mmCIF file of C-alpha atoms and ligand atoms in Angstrom:
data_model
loop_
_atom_site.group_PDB
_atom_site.id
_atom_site.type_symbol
_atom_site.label_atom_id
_atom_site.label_comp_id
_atom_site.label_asym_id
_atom_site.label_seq_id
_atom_site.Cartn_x
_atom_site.Cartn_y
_atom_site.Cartn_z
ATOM 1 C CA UNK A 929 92.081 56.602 216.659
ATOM 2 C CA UNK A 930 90.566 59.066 213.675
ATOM 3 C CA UNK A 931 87.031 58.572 213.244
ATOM 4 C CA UNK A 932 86.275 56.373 210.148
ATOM 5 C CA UNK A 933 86.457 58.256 206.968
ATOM 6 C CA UNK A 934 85.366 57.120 203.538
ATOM 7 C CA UNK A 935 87.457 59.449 201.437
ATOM 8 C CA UNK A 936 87.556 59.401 197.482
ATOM 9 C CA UNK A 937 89.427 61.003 194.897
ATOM 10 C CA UNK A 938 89.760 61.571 191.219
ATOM 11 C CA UNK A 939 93.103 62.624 189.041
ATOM 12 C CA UNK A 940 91.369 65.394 186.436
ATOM 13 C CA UNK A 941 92.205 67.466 183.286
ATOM 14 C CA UNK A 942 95.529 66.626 181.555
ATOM 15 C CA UNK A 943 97.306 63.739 183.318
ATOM 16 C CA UNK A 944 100.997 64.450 184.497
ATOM 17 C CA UNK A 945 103.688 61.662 185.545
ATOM 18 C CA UNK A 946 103.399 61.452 189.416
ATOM 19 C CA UNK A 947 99.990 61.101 189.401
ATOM 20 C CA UNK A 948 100.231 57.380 190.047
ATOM 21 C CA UNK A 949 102.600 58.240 193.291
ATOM 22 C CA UNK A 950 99.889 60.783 194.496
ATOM 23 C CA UNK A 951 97.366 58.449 194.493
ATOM 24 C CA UNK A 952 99.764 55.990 195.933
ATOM 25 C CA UNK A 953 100.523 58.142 198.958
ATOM 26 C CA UNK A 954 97.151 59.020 199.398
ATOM 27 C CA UNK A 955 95.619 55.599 199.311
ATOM 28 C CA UNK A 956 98.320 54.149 202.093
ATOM 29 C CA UNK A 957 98.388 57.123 204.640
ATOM 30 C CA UNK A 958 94.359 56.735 204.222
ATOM 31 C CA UNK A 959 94.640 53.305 205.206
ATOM 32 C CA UNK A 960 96.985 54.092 207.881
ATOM 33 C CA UNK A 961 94.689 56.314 209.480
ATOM 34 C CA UNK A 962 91.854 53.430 209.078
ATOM 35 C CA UNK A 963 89.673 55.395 206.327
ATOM 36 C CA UNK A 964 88.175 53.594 203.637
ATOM 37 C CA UNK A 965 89.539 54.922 199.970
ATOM 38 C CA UNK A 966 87.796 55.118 196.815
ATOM 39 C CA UNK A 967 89.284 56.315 193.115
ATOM 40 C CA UNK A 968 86.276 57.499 190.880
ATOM 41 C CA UNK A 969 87.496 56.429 186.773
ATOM 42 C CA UNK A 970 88.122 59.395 184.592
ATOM 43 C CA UNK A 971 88.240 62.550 186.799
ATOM 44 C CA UNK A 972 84.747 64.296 187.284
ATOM 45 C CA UNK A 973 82.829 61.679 184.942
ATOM 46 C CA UNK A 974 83.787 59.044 187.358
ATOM 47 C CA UNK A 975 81.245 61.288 190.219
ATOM 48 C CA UNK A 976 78.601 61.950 187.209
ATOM 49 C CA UNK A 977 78.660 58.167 186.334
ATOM 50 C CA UNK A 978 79.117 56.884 189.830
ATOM 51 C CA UNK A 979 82.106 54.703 188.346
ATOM 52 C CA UNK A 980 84.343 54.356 191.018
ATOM 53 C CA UNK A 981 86.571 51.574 192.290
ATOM 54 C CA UNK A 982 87.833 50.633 196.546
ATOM 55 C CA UNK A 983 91.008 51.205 196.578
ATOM 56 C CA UNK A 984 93.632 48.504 198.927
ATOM 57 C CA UNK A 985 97.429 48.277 199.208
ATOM 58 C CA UNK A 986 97.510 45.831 196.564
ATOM 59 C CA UNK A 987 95.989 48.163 194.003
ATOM 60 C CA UNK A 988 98.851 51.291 194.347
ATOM 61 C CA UNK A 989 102.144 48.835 195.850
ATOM 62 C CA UNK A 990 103.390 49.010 192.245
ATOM 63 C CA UNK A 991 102.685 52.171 190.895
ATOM 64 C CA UNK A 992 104.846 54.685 191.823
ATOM 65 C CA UNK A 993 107.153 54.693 188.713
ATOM 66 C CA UNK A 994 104.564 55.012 186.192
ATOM 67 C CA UNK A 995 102.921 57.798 183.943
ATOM 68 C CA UNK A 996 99.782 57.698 183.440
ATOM 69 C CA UNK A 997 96.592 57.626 186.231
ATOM 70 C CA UNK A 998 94.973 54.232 187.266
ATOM 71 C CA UNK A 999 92.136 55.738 187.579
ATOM 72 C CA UNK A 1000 91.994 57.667 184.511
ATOM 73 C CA UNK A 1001 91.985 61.425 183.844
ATOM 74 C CA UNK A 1002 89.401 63.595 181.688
ATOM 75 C CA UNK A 1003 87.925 67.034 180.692
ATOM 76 C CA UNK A 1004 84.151 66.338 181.960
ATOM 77 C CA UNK A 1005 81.930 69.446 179.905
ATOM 78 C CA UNK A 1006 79.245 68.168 182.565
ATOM 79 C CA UNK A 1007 80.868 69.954 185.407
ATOM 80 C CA UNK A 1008 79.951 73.388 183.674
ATOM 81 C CA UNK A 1009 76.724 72.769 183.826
ATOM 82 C CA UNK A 1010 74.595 73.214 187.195
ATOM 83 C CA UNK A 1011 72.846 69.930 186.238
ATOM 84 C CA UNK A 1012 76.508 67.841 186.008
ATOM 85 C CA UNK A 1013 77.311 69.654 189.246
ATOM 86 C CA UNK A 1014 74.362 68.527 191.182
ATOM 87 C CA UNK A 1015 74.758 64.949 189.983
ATOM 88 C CA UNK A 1016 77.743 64.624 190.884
ATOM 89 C CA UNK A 1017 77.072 66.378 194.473
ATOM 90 C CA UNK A 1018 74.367 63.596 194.804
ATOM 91 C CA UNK A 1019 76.835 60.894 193.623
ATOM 92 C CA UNK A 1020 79.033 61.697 196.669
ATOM 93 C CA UNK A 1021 76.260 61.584 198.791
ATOM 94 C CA UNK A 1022 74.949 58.341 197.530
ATOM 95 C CA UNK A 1023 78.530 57.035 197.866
ATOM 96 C CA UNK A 1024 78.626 58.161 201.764
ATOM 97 C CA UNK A 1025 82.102 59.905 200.783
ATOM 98 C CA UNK A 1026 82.969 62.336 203.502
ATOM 99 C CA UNK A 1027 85.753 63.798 201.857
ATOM 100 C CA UNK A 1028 87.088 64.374 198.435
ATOM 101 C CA UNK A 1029 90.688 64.751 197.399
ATOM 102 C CA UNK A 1030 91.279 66.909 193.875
ATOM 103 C CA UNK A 1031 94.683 65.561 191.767
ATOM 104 C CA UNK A 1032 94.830 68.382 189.082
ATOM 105 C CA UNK A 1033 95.040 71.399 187.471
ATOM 106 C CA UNK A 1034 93.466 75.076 188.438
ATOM 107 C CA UNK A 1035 90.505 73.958 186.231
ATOM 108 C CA UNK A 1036 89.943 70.587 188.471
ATOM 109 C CA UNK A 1037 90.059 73.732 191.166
ATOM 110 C CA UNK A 1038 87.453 75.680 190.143
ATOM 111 C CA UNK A 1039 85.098 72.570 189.519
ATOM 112 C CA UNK A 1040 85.956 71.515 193.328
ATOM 113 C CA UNK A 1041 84.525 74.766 194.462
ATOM 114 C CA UNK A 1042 81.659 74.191 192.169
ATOM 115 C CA UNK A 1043 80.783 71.674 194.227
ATOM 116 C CA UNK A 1044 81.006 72.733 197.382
ATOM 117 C CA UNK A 1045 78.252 75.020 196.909
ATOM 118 C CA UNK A 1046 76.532 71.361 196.434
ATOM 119 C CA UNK A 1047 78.083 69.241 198.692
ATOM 120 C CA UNK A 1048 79.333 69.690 202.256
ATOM 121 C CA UNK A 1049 82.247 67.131 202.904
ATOM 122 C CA UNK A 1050 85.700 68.224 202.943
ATOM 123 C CA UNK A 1051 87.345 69.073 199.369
ATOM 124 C CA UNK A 1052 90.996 69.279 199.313
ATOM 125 C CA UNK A 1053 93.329 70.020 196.719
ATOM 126 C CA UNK A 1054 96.515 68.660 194.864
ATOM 127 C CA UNK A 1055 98.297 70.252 191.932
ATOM 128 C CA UNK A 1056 98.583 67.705 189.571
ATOM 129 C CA UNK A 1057 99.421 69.201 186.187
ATOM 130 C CA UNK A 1058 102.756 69.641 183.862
ATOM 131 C CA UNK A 1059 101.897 72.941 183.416
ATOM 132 C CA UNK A 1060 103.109 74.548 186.825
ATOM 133 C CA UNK A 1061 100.836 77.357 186.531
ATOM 134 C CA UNK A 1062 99.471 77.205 190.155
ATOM 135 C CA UNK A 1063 99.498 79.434 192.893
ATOM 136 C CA UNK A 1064 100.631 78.199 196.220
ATOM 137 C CA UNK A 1065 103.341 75.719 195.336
ATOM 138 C CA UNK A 1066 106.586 75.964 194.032
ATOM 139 C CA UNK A 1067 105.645 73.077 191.718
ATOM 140 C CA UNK A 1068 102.747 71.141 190.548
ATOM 141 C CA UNK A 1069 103.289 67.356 189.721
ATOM 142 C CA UNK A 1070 104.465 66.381 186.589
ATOM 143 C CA UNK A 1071 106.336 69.556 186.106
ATOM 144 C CA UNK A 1072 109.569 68.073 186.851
ATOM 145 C CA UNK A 1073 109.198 65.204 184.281
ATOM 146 C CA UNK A 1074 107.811 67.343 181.672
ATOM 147 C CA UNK A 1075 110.963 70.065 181.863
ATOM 148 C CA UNK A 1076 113.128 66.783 181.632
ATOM 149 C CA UNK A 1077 111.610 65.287 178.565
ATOM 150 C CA UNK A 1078 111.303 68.478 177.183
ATOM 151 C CA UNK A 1079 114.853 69.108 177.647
ATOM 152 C CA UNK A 1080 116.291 65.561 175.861
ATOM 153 C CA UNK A 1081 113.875 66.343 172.872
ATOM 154 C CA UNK A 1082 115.598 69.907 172.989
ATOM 155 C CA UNK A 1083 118.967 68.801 173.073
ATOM 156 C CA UNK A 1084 118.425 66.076 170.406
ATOM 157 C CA UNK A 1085 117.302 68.812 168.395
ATOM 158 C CA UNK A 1086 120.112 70.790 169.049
ATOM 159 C CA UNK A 1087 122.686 67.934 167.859
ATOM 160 C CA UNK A 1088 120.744 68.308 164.214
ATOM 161 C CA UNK A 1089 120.850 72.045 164.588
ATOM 162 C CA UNK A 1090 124.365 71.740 164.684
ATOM 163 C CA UNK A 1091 125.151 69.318 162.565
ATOM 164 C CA UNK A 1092 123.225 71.106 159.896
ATOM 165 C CA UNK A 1093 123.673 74.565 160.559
ATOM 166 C CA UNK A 1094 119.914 75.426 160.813
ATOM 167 C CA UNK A 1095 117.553 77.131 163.149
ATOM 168 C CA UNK A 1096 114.639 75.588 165.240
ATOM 169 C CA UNK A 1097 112.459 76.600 166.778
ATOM 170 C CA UNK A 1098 110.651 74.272 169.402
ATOM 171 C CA UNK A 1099 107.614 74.319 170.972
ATOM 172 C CA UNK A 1100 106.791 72.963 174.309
ATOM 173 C CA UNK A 1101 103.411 72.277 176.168
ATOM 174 C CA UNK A 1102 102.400 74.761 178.879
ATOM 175 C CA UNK A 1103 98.811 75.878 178.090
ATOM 176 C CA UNK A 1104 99.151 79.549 178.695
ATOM 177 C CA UNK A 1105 101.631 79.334 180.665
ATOM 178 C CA UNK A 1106 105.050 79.760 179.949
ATOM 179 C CA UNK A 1107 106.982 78.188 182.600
ATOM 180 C CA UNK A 1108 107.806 75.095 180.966
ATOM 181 C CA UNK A 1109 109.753 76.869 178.604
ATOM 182 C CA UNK A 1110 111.445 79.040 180.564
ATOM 183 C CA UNK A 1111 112.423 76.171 182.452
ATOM 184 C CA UNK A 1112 113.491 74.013 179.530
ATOM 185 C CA UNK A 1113 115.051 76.942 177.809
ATOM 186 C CA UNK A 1114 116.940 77.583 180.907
ATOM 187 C CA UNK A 1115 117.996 74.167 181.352
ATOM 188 C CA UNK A 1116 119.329 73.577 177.548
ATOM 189 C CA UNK A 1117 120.838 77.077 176.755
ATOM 190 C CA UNK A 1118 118.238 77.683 174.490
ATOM 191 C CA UNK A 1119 119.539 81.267 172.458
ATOM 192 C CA UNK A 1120 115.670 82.808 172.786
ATOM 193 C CA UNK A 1121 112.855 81.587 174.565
ATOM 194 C CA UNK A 1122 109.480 82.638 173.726
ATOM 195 C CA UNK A 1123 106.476 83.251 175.899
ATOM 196 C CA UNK A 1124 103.689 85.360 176.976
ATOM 197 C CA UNK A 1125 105.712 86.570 179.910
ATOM 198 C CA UNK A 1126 108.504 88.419 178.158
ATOM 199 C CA UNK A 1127 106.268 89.596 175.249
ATOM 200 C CA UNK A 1128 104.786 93.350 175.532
ATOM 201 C CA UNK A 1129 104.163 93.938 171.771
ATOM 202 C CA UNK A 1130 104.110 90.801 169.587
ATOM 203 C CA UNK A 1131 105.177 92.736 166.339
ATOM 204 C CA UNK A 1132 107.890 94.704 167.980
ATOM 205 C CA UNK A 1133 108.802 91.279 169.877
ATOM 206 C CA UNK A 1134 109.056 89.147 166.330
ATOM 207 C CA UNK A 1135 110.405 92.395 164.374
ATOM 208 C CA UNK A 1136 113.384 92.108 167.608
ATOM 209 C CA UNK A 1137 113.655 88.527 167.138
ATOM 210 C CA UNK A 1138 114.515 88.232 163.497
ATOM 211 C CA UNK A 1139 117.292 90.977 163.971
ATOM 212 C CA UNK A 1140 118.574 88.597 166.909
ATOM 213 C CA UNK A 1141 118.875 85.511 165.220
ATOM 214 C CA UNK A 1142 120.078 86.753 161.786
ATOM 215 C CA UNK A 1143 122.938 88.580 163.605
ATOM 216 C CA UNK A 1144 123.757 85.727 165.500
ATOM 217 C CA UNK A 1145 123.636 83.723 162.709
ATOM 218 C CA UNK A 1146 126.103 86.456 160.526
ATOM 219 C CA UNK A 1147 128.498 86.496 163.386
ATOM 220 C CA UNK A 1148 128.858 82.900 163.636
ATOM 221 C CA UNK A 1149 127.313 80.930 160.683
ATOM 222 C CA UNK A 1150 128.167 77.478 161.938
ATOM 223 C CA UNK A 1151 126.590 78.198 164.969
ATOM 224 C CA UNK A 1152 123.275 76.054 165.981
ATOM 225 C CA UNK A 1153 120.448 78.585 166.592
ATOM 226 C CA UNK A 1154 117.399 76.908 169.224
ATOM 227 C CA UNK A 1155 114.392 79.206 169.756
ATOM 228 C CA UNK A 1156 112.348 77.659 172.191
ATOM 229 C CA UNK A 1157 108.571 78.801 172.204
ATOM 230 C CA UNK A 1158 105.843 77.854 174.787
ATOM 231 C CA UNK A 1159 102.404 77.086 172.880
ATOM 232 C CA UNK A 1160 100.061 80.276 172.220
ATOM 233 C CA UNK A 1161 102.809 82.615 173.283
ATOM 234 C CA UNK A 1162 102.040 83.749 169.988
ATOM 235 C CA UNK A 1163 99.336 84.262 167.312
ATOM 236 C CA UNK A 1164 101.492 82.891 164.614
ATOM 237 C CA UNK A 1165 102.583 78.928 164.821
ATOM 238 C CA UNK A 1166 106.037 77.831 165.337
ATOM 239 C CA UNK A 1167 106.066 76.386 162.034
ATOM 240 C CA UNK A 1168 105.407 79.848 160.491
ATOM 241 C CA UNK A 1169 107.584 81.588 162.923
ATOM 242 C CA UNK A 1170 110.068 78.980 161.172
ATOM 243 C CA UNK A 1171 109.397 80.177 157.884
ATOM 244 C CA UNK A 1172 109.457 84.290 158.178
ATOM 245 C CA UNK A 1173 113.101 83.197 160.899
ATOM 246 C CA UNK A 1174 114.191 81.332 157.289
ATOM 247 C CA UNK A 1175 113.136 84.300 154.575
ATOM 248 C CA UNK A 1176 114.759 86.652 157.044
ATOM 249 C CA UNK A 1177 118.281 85.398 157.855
ATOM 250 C CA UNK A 1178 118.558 83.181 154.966
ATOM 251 C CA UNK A 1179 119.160 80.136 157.130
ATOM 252 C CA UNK A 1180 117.324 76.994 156.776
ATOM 253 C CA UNK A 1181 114.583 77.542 159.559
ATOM 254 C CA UNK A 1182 112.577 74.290 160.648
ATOM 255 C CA UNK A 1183 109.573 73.959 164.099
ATOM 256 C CA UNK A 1184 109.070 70.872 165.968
ATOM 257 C CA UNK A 1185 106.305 70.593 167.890
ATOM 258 C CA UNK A 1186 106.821 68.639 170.927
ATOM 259 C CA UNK A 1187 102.816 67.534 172.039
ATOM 260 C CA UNK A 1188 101.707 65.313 174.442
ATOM 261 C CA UNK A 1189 105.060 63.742 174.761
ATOM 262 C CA UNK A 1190 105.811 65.787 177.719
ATOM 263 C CA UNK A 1191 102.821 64.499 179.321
ATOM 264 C CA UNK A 1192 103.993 60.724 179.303
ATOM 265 C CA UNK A 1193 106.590 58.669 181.150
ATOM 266 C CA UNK A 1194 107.907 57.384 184.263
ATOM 267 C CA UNK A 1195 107.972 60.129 187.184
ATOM 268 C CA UNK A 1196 111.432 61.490 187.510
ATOM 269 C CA UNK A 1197 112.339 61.472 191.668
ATOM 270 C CA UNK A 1198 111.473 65.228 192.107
ATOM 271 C CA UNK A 1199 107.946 64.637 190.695
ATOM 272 C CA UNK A 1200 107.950 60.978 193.074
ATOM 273 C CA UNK A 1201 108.853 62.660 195.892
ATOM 274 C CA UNK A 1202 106.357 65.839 195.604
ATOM 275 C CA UNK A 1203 103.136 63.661 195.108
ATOM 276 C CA UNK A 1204 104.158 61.497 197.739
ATOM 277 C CA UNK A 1205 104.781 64.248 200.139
ATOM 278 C CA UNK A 1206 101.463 65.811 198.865
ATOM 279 C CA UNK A 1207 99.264 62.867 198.935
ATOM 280 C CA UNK A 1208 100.291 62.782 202.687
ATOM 281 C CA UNK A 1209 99.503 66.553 203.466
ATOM 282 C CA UNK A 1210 96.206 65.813 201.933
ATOM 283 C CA UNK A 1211 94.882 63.169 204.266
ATOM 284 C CA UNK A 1212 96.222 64.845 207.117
ATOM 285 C CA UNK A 1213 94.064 67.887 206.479
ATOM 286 C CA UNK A 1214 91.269 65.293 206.239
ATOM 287 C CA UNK A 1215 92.522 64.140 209.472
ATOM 288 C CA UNK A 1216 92.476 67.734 211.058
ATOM 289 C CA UNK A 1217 88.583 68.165 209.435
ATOM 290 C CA UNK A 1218 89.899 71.016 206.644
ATOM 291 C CA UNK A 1219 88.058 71.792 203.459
ATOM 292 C CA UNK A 1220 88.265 74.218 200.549
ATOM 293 C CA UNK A 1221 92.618 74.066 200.300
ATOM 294 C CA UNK A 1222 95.003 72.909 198.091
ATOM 295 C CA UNK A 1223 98.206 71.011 199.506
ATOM 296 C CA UNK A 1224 101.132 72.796 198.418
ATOM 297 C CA UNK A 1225 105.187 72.844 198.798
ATOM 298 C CA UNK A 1226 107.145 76.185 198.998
ATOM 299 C CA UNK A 1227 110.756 76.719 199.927
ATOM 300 C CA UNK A 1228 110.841 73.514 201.196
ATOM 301 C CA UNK A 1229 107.854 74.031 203.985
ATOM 302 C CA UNK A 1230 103.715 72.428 203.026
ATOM 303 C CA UNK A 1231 101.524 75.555 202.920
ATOM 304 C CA UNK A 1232 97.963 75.040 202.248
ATOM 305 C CA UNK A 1233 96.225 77.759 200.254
ATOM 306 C CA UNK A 1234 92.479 78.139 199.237
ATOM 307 C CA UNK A 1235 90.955 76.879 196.002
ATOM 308 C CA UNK A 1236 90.153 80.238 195.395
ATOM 309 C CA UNK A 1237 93.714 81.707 195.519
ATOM 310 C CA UNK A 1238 95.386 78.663 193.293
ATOM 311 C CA UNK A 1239 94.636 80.513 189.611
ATOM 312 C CA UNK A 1240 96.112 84.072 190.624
ATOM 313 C CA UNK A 1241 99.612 83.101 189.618
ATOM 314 C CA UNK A 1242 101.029 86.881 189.056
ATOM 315 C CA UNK A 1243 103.038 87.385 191.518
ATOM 316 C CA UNK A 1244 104.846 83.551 190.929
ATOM 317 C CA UNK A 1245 105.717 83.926 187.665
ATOM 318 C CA UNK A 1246 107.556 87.420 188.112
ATOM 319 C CA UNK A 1247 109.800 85.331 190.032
ATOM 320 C CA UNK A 1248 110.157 82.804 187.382
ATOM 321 C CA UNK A 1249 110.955 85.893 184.802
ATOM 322 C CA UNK A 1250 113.040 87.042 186.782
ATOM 323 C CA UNK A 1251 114.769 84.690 186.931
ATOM 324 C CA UNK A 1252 115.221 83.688 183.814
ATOM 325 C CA UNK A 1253 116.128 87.137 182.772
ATOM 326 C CA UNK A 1254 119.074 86.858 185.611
ATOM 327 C CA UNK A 1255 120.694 83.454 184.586
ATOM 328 C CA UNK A 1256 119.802 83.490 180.819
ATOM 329 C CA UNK A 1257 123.500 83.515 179.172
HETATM 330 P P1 ATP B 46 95.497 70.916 183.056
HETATM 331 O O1 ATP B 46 95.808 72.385 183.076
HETATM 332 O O2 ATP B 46 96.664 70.086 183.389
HETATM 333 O O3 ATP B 46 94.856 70.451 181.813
HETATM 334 P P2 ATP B 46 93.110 71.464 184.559
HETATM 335 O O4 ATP B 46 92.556 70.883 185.791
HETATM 336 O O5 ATP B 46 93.340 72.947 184.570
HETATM 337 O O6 ATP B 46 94.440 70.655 184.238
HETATM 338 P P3 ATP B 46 90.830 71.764 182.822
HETATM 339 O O7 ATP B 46 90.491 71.101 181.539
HETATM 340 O O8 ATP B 46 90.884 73.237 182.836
HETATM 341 O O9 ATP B 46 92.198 71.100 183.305
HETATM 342 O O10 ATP B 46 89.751 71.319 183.931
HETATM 343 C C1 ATP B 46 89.504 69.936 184.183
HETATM 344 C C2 ATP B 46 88.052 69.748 184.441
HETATM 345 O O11 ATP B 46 87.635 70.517 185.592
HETATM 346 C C3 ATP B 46 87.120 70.219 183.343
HETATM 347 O O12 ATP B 46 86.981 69.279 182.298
HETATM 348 C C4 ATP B 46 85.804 70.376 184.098
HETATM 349 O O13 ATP B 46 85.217 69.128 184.338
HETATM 350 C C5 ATP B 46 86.296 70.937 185.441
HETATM 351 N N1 ATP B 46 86.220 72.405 185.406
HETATM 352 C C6 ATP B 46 87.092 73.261 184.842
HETATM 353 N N2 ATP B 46 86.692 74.542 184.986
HETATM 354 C C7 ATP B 46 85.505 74.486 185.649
HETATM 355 C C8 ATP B 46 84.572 75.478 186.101
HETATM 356 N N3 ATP B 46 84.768 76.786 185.900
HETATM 357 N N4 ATP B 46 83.459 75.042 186.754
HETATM 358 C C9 ATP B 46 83.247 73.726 186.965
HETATM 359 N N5 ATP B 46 84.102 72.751 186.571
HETATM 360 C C10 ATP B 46 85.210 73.118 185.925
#
């Protein structure tokens, strides 16, 4: 039998629907292997405030279908301090925790290896974030559910486009990242899909843009017109973008801002099935005494990768651009 392990974990920086499944999987293959399992509340606070809760079957039998984290997500501004660092170090001490499990984003990532300059128990990693914007997985959790709610608010949108022979143009979550709307653009035959990826020269990009849609528009004027536009992609807002789209072509031109919708419901399956695969890897890396990885899936195989490596995501999104440039019709 594994030696007895008291392993904790936190869910941190924006919360994504799966979350609840990760910490699901985690808590029962912990308990299968006879470790003890703790959940600190509200991602890195939870270490700083040495608010934490045991975690048992009973706690995670029901929670695989829902959004959310049951034990709370947060920004902590602590963990950029050397001070927050250390306190938390000492709180996993304190806590006898001999290994830490990270459900988050490449921000949780770089606090993780923060503290391991502090603290010597085993720190692994799991991308928990809608954003996908993660080296060394195909997907983070959450991602699925966000493209999907992303994509009914899209085509809702569209059926007003249409019926009122206007142009929107929608924005979708994503950080700086625009794989959520390539994804969602993809997925609801969006007619341009704005994001940092495909931009070289903003001016040249919009000045290409507004001779796009208005000849679109010219050729078929009943035609509904959906831009879809990942957040910051550019320095104006969509609302504006809306506005100069409208004084150009003539067409009524309206934004909708999509928010933190995309960050809520149930899991779909593909997001269910990731965490729970993922939440497994973890505490079998425990098992095997490795530290300093993040728990991945890609083409269908679990790859581990260091914390280091998760924010150099390059080389992964040429492959999303491409393609999207290959399949966009
Ligand atoms: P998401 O992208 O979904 O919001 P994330 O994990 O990238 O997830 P961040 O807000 O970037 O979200 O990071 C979450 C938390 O991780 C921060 O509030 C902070 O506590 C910690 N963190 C982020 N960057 C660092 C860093 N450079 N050093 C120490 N801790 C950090």
């Amino acid at each position: 039998m594994s030696k007895q392990k008291r392993i904790a974990m936190i869910t941190s920086g924006g919360d994504a629907p799966g979350m609840n499944s990760a910490i699901r999987a985690i808590t029962l293959k912990a308990l299968s292997c006879n470790y003890q399992i703790i959940g600190y509340h509200g991602g890195y606070n939870g270490l700083i405030d040495e608010n934490y809760t045991e975690l048992g079957a009973h706690q995670v039998n029901d929670i695989i279908h829902r959004g959310g984290t049951i034990i709370k997500s947060a920004r902590c501004p602590a963990m950029h301090t050397e001070s927050g660092i250390l306190q938390a170090a000492n709180s996993l001490r304190k806590c006898h925790v001999d290994a830490l499990i990270v459900i988050g984003g490449d921000g949780s990532f770089k606090g993780a290896e923060a503290l391991s300059a502090h603290w010597s128990g085993q720190i692994i990693g799991i991308p928990g974030t809608i954003d996908n914007d993660i080296n060394g997985t195909d997907a983070t959790i959450g991602f699925y559910t966000a493209i999907d709610t992303a994509l009914g608010c899209i085509d809702k949108i569209r059926d007003t486009a249409q019926a009122f022979e206007r142009t929107f143009v929608v924005e979708v979550m994503g950080r700086d990242c625009g794989i959520i709307a390539m994804e969602a653009g993809l997925a609801s035959g969006a007619e341009q899909i704005i994001c940092k990826e495909l931009i070289d020269d903003e001016q040249q990009f919009i000045a290409q843009l507004k001779q796009d849609v208005a000849l679109s528009l010219a050729q078929d004027a009943a035609h509904s017109y959906v831009l879809v536009m990942a957040e910051h992609s550019l320095s104006i807002s969509a609302q504006e973008l809306a506005e100069q789209l409208s004084d150009f072509t003539g067409v009524d031109s309206r934004s909708a801002i999509l928010g933190y919708v995309q960050r809520g419901g149930a899991p779909v399956a593909g997001d269910r099935i990731l965490a729970t695969q993922l939440g497994v890897e973890a505490v079998k890396q425990i098992e095997l005494g490795n530290t300093g990885i993040m728990v991945g899936i890609e083409n269908a195989q679990v790859t581990t990768t260091a914390l280091s490596d998760t924010s150099d995501t390059q080389a992964r999104n040429v492959n999303f651009v491409a393609r999207l440039k290959e399949y966009r019709l």
